[in-house]
C-alpha cells in the first residue's frame, strides 16, 4: 500500500511540475534534484500542441520532466546559448547552422544515440529516414566525424487545392504540366475569372521554388540533380564550380523548369490574384481561404498556418496534389522535401545530456511520430513511417492523407547538403538561386521579361562571386 501511495505521489508531483513548467524557460524553475530535460523549439507553422503532448507522455513513461519553450527568435539566441550559459538541452529549428556549431566543438556527438536500441531490437539509426543519414554527420574541431543532429522533419512542397471546389466543378487533378496549363485556362473560363487558379504572395514568393525544384529534378534525373550540389566544374575542382550555373550547360534543366513557371504564371496575370508580386501573405491566404483561388503554392504547414491566420477552420476540404509531371513518361512524381534540413541538436554543455538523448530516442517512437502528424496537422517527423499505421488519422482527413500519399509514392528530393561552400557561405544565397534573388516578383510585375536574360544574370552573378565563396570555404 505504501508503494502505491508513493507512486501516486510521484506522479502527482511530476504532472504538477509539467503543468507549471511545460511552457517555461528551460528547466530553471524545476528542483535541480528532479530528472529533467529542457527544449527550445522554433515557434512557427507547426504549433506547440504536438510538443506538449509528447513531453507529457515522455514524462509519464520515464519520470523525466520535459519542459519546452516555443520561440520565434531562436536563431538569434542559439549562438549565445551554445557559447555561454546554456539553459536548454535540445534545440529544434529550421535554419540552424549546425555544421558550423559542430566544427567549433559546440555540439554533443550523438554516436551512442544512433547506435542505441530504441524498441524491439530496432536501433535509432534505423528509425531515422534513410535519405537523411548522409546529412547528419559532420567533422568536429578535432577532425573526427560524428553524428551531430537528428533530422526534424521531412516535408512536402507543391500545390494545395480546394478539394470540394474541384469535385463540384468537375475539374480533374492534373497529372502533367500540360494538363495543369489546360486546367488553369478552364478555371478562368468556367468561373468567368471569379476564381483564380493560384493565390500567392510576394512575401512568400519562394513557395514557387517547390514545384520548380521538382520539375528540375525530374528533368535532370535524381542522380544528376543530387550531383549538382557537388558544385564542381568539369575539371573536378571547386575553383570552376561556377560552371554549375551555366544555363546552357549544367543549369540547363533548371532553366527549363523556370521557363515552365514563366510560361504558366509569369505570362498569365489572369491566373493569379491581383498584384501578387506585391501582395502580403495574409492576402494570398485570404484569397484561398475565401475560395477566390482554387490552388495555392505552399508546404506541409499550410493548413495550420492559414487557419491560425484566419482565426477559424477551413469550411471545405483541402489536399496537396502530387506536383504535375514535367513529362508524361516519368514513372513517379517528384516531391521536394521542404524543411528537410531542419535540425534537432544537443549542446556540448547540455546540463541533462543523457536525458536529451532519451527524449530524442522517444521522438522516434510510433506514439511521437503519430502525435506529430495529428497535432501539427500534416507535417511528418524525420523518421521512417513505413511501419507506422496512420489509418486512424488519414481515414477522415483529406489533407493529411494526401501528404502521406505523396511522401510514400514519390521520388523525394531536397537541397540539403554538407558541401563546404554551401555551409560556409549560406545555402540560401547559393543554391540554386544566388543572392537569394528568385525573379518571380520581377517577372510578374513586368520588370523582367526574358528567361534568357534572367538565367544569364544568375550565371554572371555566381561567376563573379565564386572566387570569394571558394576562398571563404577554404577549398580548391
Coordinates of C-alpha atoms in Angstrom, one line a residue:
X1 CA 0.0 0.0 0.0
X2 CA 2.9 2.4 0.8
X3 CA 4.4 1.7 -2.7
X4 CA 1.1 2.5 -4.4
X5 CA 0.9 5.8 -2.4
X6 CA 4.5 6.6 -3.2
X7 CA 4.0 6.1 -6.9
X8 CA 0.8 8.1 -6.8
X9 CA 2.5 10.9 -5.0
X10 CA 5.4 10.9 -7.5
X11 CA 3.0 11.1 -10.5
X12 CA 1.1 14.0 -9.0
X13 CA 4.4 15.8 -8.4
X14 CA 5.5 15.2 -12.0
X15 CA 2.2 16.2 -13.5
X16 CA 2.1 19.3 -11.3
X17 CA 5.6 20.3 -12.4
X18 CA 4.7 19.7 -16.0
X19 CA 1.6 21.9 -15.8
X20 CA 3.7 24.7 -14.3
X21 CA 6.8 24.3 -16.4
X22 CA 6.0 22.8 -19.8
X23 CA 6.0 26.3 -21.4
X24 CA 8.6 27.8 -19.2
X25 CA 12.2 28.9 -20.0
X26 CA 14.4 25.8 -19.8
X27 CA 14.5 23.7 -16.7
X28 CA 15.5 26.5 -14.3
X29 CA 12.1 26.5 -12.5
X30 CA 12.4 22.8 -11.5
X31 CA 14.1 21.5 -8.5
X32 CA 17.6 20.6 -9.7
X33 CA 17.3 17.2 -8.0
X34 CA 14.5 16.2 -10.3
X35 CA 15.4 14.4 -13.5
X36 CA 14.5 16.7 -16.4
X37 CA 15.2 17.8 -19.9
X38 CA 14.6 21.3 -21.4
X39 CA 13.8 22.1 -25.1
X40 CA 13.8 25.3 -27.1
X41 CA 11.7 24.9 -30.3
X42 CA 11.1 27.3 -33.2
X43 CA 7.6 28.7 -32.8
X44 CA 6.4 28.5 -36.4
X45 CA 3.8 26.8 -38.5
X46 CA 3.6 23.6 -36.6
X47 CA 2.1 25.0 -33.4
X48 CA 3.1 23.5 -30.0
X49 CA 0.3 21.1 -29.2
X50 CA 2.3 18.2 -30.5
X51 CA 5.3 19.1 -28.3
X52 CA 3.1 19.5 -25.2
X53 CA 1.6 16.1 -25.7
X54 CA 4.9 14.4 -26.4
X55 CA 6.6 16.0 -23.4
X56 CA 3.7 14.9 -21.2
X57 CA 3.8 11.3 -22.5
X58 CA 7.6 11.2 -22.2
X59 CA 7.3 12.2 -18.6
X60 CA 4.6 9.7 -17.8
X61 CA 6.8 6.9 -19.3
X62 CA 10.2 7.9 -17.9
X63 CA 9.6 10.1 -14.9
X64 CA 11.9 12.7 -16.5
X65 CA 10.2 16.1 -16.6
X66 CA 10.3 17.5 -20.1
X67 CA 9.8 21.3 -20.5
X68 CA 9.8 23.4 -23.6
X69 CA 9.9 27.0 -24.7
X70 CA 8.5 27.9 -28.1
X71 CA 10.4 30.8 -29.5
X72 CA 10.2 32.5 -32.9
X73 CA 13.6 34.2 -32.3
X74 CA 15.6 31.0 -31.7
X75 CA 18.0 31.7 -34.5
X76 CA 19.0 35.0 -32.8
X77 CA 19.6 33.3 -29.5
X78 CA 21.3 30.0 -30.2
X79 CA 24.9 31.3 -30.7
X80 CA 24.9 32.9 -27.2
X81 CA 23.3 29.8 -25.7
X82 CA 25.9 27.5 -27.2
X83 CA 28.9 29.7 -26.3
X84 CA 27.7 31.0 -22.9
X85 CA 25.5 29.7 -20.2
X86 CA 23.2 27.1 -21.9
X87 CA 19.7 26.9 -20.5
X88 CA 18.4 24.2 -22.9
X89 CA 19.3 20.6 -23.6
X90 CA 17.8 20.4 -27.1
X91 CA 17.2 23.0 -29.8
X92 CA 14.7 22.3 -32.6
X93 CA 14.5 24.7 -35.6
X94 CA 14.9 25.4 -39.3
X95 CA 18.0 27.3 -40.4
X96 CA 20.3 26.1 -37.6
X97 CA 23.9 26.4 -38.7
X98 CA 24.6 23.0 -37.1
X99 CA 27.7 22.2 -39.2
X100 CA 29.3 25.4 -38.1
X101 CA 28.5 24.7 -34.5
X102 CA 29.7 21.1 -34.8
X103 CA 33.0 22.2 -36.4
X104 CA 33.6 24.5 -33.5
X105 CA 33.0 21.8 -30.9
X106 CA 29.8 23.3 -29.6
X107 CA 27.6 20.3 -30.1
X108 CA 27.4 17.0 -28.3
X109 CA 28.2 13.9 -30.5
X110 CA 25.2 11.6 -30.8
X111 CA 27.0 8.5 -32.0
X112 CA 25.8 6.5 -29.0
X113 CA 22.2 7.7 -29.6
X114 CA 22.3 6.4 -33.2
X115 CA 23.7 3.1 -32.1
X116 CA 21.3 2.6 -29.2
X117 CA 18.3 0.2 -29.3
X118 CA 15.0 2.2 -29.1
X119 CA 12.4 -0.6 -29.2
X120 CA 12.2 -4.3 -30.2
X121 CA 15.8 -4.6 -31.3
X122 CA 15.5 -1.6 -33.6
X123 CA 18.3 0.9 -33.5
X124 CA 17.7 4.7 -33.5
X125 CA 19.8 4.8 -36.7
X126 CA 17.4 2.5 -38.5
X127 CA 14.4 4.7 -37.3
X128 CA 15.9 7.8 -39.0
X129 CA 14.7 8.4 -42.5
X130 CA 17.3 6.7 -44.7
X131 CA 17.7 9.7 -47.0
X132 CA 18.8 11.8 -44.0
X133 CA 21.6 9.6 -42.8
X134 CA 24.2 11.1 -45.1
X135 CA 23.3 14.6 -44.0
X136 CA 23.5 14.2 -40.2
X137 CA 27.3 13.6 -39.8
X138 CA 30.0 16.2 -39.7
X139 CA 33.6 16.7 -38.7
X140 CA 34.4 18.4 -35.4
X141 CA 37.3 20.7 -34.5
X142 CA 39.4 17.5 -33.7
X143 CA 38.8 16.4 -37.3
X144 CA 36.7 13.5 -36.2
X145 CA 33.3 12.7 -37.9
X146 CA 30.3 12.2 -35.7
X147 CA 26.5 12.2 -35.7
X148 CA 25.7 15.7 -34.6
X149 CA 22.0 16.2 -35.4
X150 CA 18.7 14.5 -35.7
X151 CA 16.5 15.5 -38.7
X152 CA 13.5 17.4 -37.5
X153 CA 11.0 17.0 -40.4
X154 CA 10.9 15.5 -43.9
X155 CA 8.4 17.9 -45.6
X156 CA 6.5 18.4 -48.8
X157 CA 6.1 21.3 -51.2
X158 CA 3.7 21.9 -54.1
X159 CA 0.1 22.9 -54.8
X160 CA -2.6 22.8 -52.1
X161 CA -6.1 22.7 -53.8
X162 CA -9.7 23.1 -52.8
X163 CA -11.0 19.5 -53.0
X164 CA -14.7 20.4 -52.7
X165 CA -14.4 23.0 -55.5
X166 CA -12.6 20.6 -57.8
X167 CA -15.3 18.0 -57.3
X168 CA -18.2 20.5 -57.6
X169 CA -16.8 21.9 -60.9
X170 CA -15.7 18.5 -62.3
X171 CA -12.0 19.6 -62.6
X172 CA -9.6 16.7 -62.8
X173 CA -6.4 16.7 -60.8
X174 CA -3.7 17.4 -63.4
X175 CA -1.1 14.7 -63.8
X176 CA 1.2 16.5 -66.1
X177 CA 2.3 20.1 -66.7
X178 CA 0.3 20.3 -70.0
X179 CA -2.8 19.2 -68.0
X180 CA -2.0 21.9 -65.4
X181 CA -1.9 24.6 -68.1
X182 CA -5.2 23.4 -69.5
X183 CA -6.7 23.4 -66.0
X184 CA -5.8 27.0 -65.4
X185 CA -7.5 28.1 -68.6
X186 CA -10.5 26.0 -67.7
X187 CA -10.8 27.5 -64.2
X188 CA -10.8 31.1 -65.6
X189 CA -13.3 30.1 -68.3
X190 CA -15.7 28.1 -66.0
X191 CA -15.8 30.9 -63.4
X192 CA -15.7 33.9 -65.6
X193 CA -12.5 34.9 -63.8
X194 CA -14.2 35.0 -60.4
X195 CA -11.9 32.2 -59.2
X196 CA -8.2 32.5 -59.9
X197 CA -6.2 29.3 -60.5
X198 CA -3.5 30.5 -58.0
X199 CA -3.1 32.7 -54.9
X200 CA 0.4 33.7 -54.0
X201 CA 2.3 36.4 -52.3
X202 CA 5.5 38.4 -52.8
X203 CA 6.2 37.8 -49.1
X204 CA 6.5 34.1 -49.7
X205 CA 7.5 34.1 -53.4
X206 CA 9.9 31.2 -52.6
X207 CA 6.9 28.9 -52.4
X208 CA 7.2 28.8 -56.2
X209 CA 10.6 27.1 -55.7
X210 CA 8.9 23.9 -54.7
X211 CA 7.3 22.9 -58.0
X212 CA 10.2 24.3 -59.9
X213 CA 12.7 22.2 -58.0
X214 CA 10.5 19.2 -58.5
X215 CA 10.4 19.8 -62.3
X216 CA 14.2 20.4 -62.3
X217 CA 14.9 17.2 -60.5
X218 CA 12.6 15.3 -62.8
X219 CA 14.2 16.7 -66.0
X220 CA 17.7 16.2 -64.6
X221 CA 17.1 12.8 -63.1
X222 CA 17.6 12.3 -59.3
X223 CA 21.3 11.2 -59.6
X224 CA 22.4 14.2 -61.7
X225 CA 20.2 16.5 -59.6
X226 CA 22.0 15.4 -56.4
X227 CA 25.4 15.6 -58.1
X228 CA 24.7 19.3 -59.0
X229 CA 25.2 20.1 -55.3
X230 CA 28.8 18.9 -55.5
X231 CA 29.4 22.4 -57.1
X232 CA 32.4 21.3 -59.0
X233 CA 33.3 22.2 -62.6
X234 CA 34.2 19.9 -65.5
X235 CA 37.8 19.6 -64.2
X236 CA 36.5 18.2 -60.9
X237 CA 37.6 21.2 -58.8
X238 CA 35.6 23.7 -56.7
X239 CA 37.5 26.5 -58.4
X240 CA 35.5 26.0 -61.6
X241 CA 32.3 25.2 -59.7
X242 CA 30.6 28.3 -61.1
X243 CA 30.0 26.2 -64.2
X244 CA 27.2 24.7 -62.3
X245 CA 25.1 27.8 -63.1
X246 CA 25.8 27.8 -66.9
X247 CA 22.2 28.0 -68.3
X248 CA 23.4 26.3 -71.5
X249 CA 25.3 23.6 -69.6
X250 CA 24.8 22.1 -66.1
X251 CA 22.0 24.5 -65.3
X252 CA 20.0 24.0 -68.5
X253 CA 17.3 21.8 -66.9
X254 CA 16.9 24.4 -64.1
X255 CA 16.4 26.9 -66.8
X256 CA 13.7 24.7 -68.5
X257 CA 11.9 24.3 -65.1
X258 CA 11.9 28.0 -64.5
X259 CA 10.6 28.6 -68.0
X260 CA 7.7 26.3 -67.2
X261 CA 6.8 28.6 -64.4
X262 CA 7.4 31.6 -66.6
X263 CA 5.1 30.4 -69.3
X264 CA 2.4 29.3 -66.8
X265 CA 2.4 32.1 -64.2
X266 CA 4.7 34.9 -65.4
X267 CA 2.9 35.5 -68.7
X268 CA -0.6 34.9 -67.3
X269 CA -1.5 37.5 -64.7
X270 CA -5.1 36.4 -65.0
X271 CA -4.2 33.1 -63.4
X272 CA -3.2 34.9 -60.1
X273 CA -4.6 37.2 -57.5
X274 CA -4.3 40.9 -58.4
X275 CA -0.7 42.2 -58.0
X276 CA 0.5 39.1 -56.3
X277 CA 4.1 40.3 -56.9
X278 CA 3.5 42.9 -54.1
X279 CA 0.9 41.1 -52.0
X280 CA 1.2 40.1 -48.4
X281 CA 1.0 36.5 -47.2
X282 CA -2.3 37.3 -45.5
X283 CA -3.8 38.5 -48.8
X284 CA -2.9 35.2 -50.5
X285 CA -4.2 33.2 -47.6
X286 CA -7.4 35.1 -47.7
X287 CA -7.9 34.5 -51.4
X288 CA -7.6 30.8 -51.0
X289 CA -9.5 30.5 -47.7
X290 CA -12.4 32.5 -49.1
X291 CA -12.4 30.4 -52.3
X292 CA -11.4 33.1 -54.7
X293 CA -8.4 30.9 -55.7
X294 CA -8.5 27.2 -56.5
X295 CA -4.9 26.5 -55.6
X296 CA -2.0 27.9 -53.6
X297 CA 1.7 27.0 -53.7
X298 CA 2.6 26.0 -50.1
X299 CA 4.3 23.4 -47.9
X300 CA 3.2 21.0 -45.2
X301 CA 2.4 23.6 -42.6
X302 CA -0.3 25.2 -44.9
X303 CA -3.4 24.1 -43.1
X304 CA -2.4 25.0 -39.6
X305 CA -0.8 28.3 -40.6
X306 CA -3.7 29.5 -42.7
X307 CA -6.3 28.6 -40.1
X308 CA -4.2 30.4 -37.5
X309 CA -4.1 33.5 -39.7
X310 CA -7.8 33.3 -40.4
X311 CA -8.7 32.5 -36.8
X312 CA -11.1 29.8 -37.9
X313 CA -11.1 26.4 -39.6
X314 CA -11.5 25.7 -43.3
X315 CA -15.1 25.2 -44.3
X316 CA -14.0 22.9 -47.2
X317 CA -11.7 20.0 -47.7
X318 CA -8.1 20.7 -48.9
X319 CA -5.3 18.5 -50.1
X320 CA -1.9 18.7 -51.7
X321 CA -1.8 17.3 -55.2
X322 CA 1.3 15.4 -56.5
X323 CA 3.1 18.1 -58.5
X324 CA 2.1 17.5 -62.1
X325 CA 5.0 15.9 -64.0
X326 CA 7.1 17.8 -66.5
X327 CA 7.0 14.8 -68.8
X328 CA 4.2 12.3 -69.1
X329 CA 6.7 9.4 -69.4
X330 CA 8.2 10.0 -65.9
X331 CA 7.5 7.0 -63.7
X332 CA 7.0 8.8 -60.4
X333 CA 6.0 12.3 -59.3
X334 CA 8.8 14.2 -57.6
X335 CA 8.4 15.7 -54.1
X336 CA 10.6 18.5 -52.8
X337 CA 11.2 17.8 -49.1
X338 CA 10.7 21.3 -47.7
X339 CA 12.4 21.7 -44.3
X340 CA 14.4 18.5 -44.8
X341 CA 17.4 20.4 -43.4
X342 CA 15.6 21.4 -40.2
X343 CA 17.5 20.1 -37.2
X344 CA 17.4 18.9 -33.6
X345 CA 20.7 19.4 -31.8
X346 CA 22.1 18.9 -28.4
X347 CA 24.7 21.5 -26.9
X348 CA 28.0 20.2 -25.8
X349 CA 27.3 21.9 -22.5
X350 CA 23.8 20.4 -22.0
X351 CA 23.1 20.1 -18.4
X352 CA 21.0 17.0 -18.9
X353 CA 22.8 15.3 -21.8
X354 CA 21.7 11.7 -21.3
X355 CA 18.1 12.8 -20.8
X356 CA 18.3 14.8 -24.1
X357 CA 19.3 11.6 -25.9
X358 CA 16.4 9.7 -24.2
X359 CA 14.0 12.4 -25.4
X360 CA 15.3 12.3 -29.0
X361 CA 15.0 8.5 -28.9
X362 CA 11.4 8.8 -27.7
X363 CA 10.6 11.1 -30.6
X364 CA 11.3 8.2 -33.0
X365 CA 8.6 6.1 -31.3
X366 CA 5.3 5.3 -33.0
X367 CA 3.4 7.4 -30.4
X368 CA 5.5 10.5 -31.1
X369 CA 5.5 10.1 -34.9
X370 CA 1.7 9.8 -35.0
X371 CA 1.2 12.6 -32.5
X372 CA 3.3 15.0 -34.5
X373 CA 1.4 14.3 -37.7
X374 CA -2.0 14.7 -36.0
X375 CA -1.3 17.7 -33.7
X376 CA 0.9 19.6 -36.2
X377 CA -1.9 18.9 -38.7
X378 CA 0.1 17.3 -41.5
X379 CA 3.9 17.5 -41.1
X380 CA 5.9 14.4 -40.6
X381 CA 9.0 14.0 -38.3
X382 CA 12.3 13.0 -39.9
X383 CA 11.8 9.3 -39.2
X384 CA 10.7 6.2 -41.2
X385 CA 6.9 6.0 -41.2
X386 CA 6.7 2.8 -43.3
X387 CA 5.8 0.7 -40.3
X388 CA 3.5 3.2 -38.7
X389 CA -0.2 2.8 -39.2
X390 CA -1.8 6.2 -39.8
X391 CA -5.2 5.0 -41.0
X392 CA -6.9 6.3 -37.9
X393 CA -5.7 9.8 -38.9
X394 CA -5.9 9.7 -42.7
X395 CA -9.3 8.0 -42.9
X396 CA -11.2 11.2 -42.4
X397 CA -8.6 13.8 -43.2
X398 CA -8.1 14.5 -46.9
X399 CA -5.2 16.9 -46.2
X400 CA -3.0 14.5 -44.1
X401 CA -4.0 11.6 -46.4
X402 CA -2.7 13.5 -49.4
X403 CA 0.6 14.3 -47.7
X404 CA 1.1 10.7 -46.6
X405 CA 0.4 9.5 -50.2
X406 CA 2.9 11.9 -51.7
X407 CA 5.6 11.0 -49.3
X408 CA 5.2 7.3 -49.8
X409 CA 4.7 7.3 -53.6
X410 CA 7.0 10.0 -54.9
X411 CA 10.7 10.4 -55.7
X412 CA 11.7 12.6 -52.8
X413 CA 14.5 15.2 -53.2
X414 CA 15.9 18.1 -51.2
X415 CA 18.5 20.8 -51.4
X416 CA 20.1 19.8 -48.1
X417 CA 23.8 19.4 -48.3
X418 CA 27.0 19.4 -46.3
X419 CA 29.0 20.9 -49.2
X420 CA 31.6 23.2 -47.6
X421 CA 30.8 26.0 -50.0
X422 CA 27.1 25.9 -49.1
X423 CA 27.8 25.5 -45.4
X424 CA 30.3 28.4 -45.2
X425 CA 28.5 30.9 -47.4
X426 CA 24.9 30.1 -46.6
X427 CA 22.9 27.7 -48.7
X428 CA 20.0 30.2 -49.3
X429 CA 22.4 32.5 -51.1
X430 CA 23.9 29.9 -53.3
X431 CA 21.5 27.0 -54.1
X432 CA 20.3 27.3 -56.7
X433 CA 19.3 30.9 -56.9
X434 CA 22.2 33.3 -56.0
X435 CA 22.0 36.1 -53.5
X436 CA 18.5 34.9 -52.6
X437 CA 17.0 36.6 -55.7
X438 CA 14.4 34.5 -57.4
X439 CA 12.9 36.8 -60.0
X440 CA 9.2 35.7 -59.5
X441 CA 8.2 39.2 -58.4
X442 CA 10.3 40.9 -61.2
X443 CA 8.7 38.7 -63.9
X444 CA 5.1 39.1 -62.6
X445 CA 5.4 42.9 -62.3
X446 CA 6.9 43.2 -65.8
X447 CA 10.4 44.3 -64.7
X448 CA 11.9 41.1 -66.2
X449 CA 10.6 39.8 -69.5
X450 CA 13.2 37.3 -70.7
X451 CA 14.1 33.9 -69.3
X452 CA 17.5 34.0 -71.1
X453 CA 18.4 37.4 -69.6
X454 CA 17.4 36.2 -66.1
X455 CA 19.4 33.0 -66.3
X456 CA 22.4 34.7 -67.7
X457 CA 22.3 37.2 -64.9
X458 CA 22.2 34.3 -62.4
X459 CA 25.3 32.8 -64.1
X460 CA 27.2 36.0 -64.2
X461 CA 26.4 36.8 -60.5
X462 CA 27.6 33.3 -59.5
X463 CA 30.8 33.5 -61.6
X464 CA 31.7 36.9 -60.2
X465 CA 31.2 35.9 -56.6
X466 CA 32.6 32.4 -56.9
X467 CA 36.3 33.1 -56.1
X468 CA 35.2 34.7 -52.8
X469 CA 32.8 31.8 -52.0
X470 CA 35.6 29.2 -52.6
X471 CA 38.1 31.2 -50.5
X472 CA 35.6 31.5 -47.6
X473 CA 35.1 27.8 -47.6
X474 CA 38.8 27.1 -47.7
X475 CA 38.6 24.6 -50.6
X476 CA 40.0 24.3 -54.1

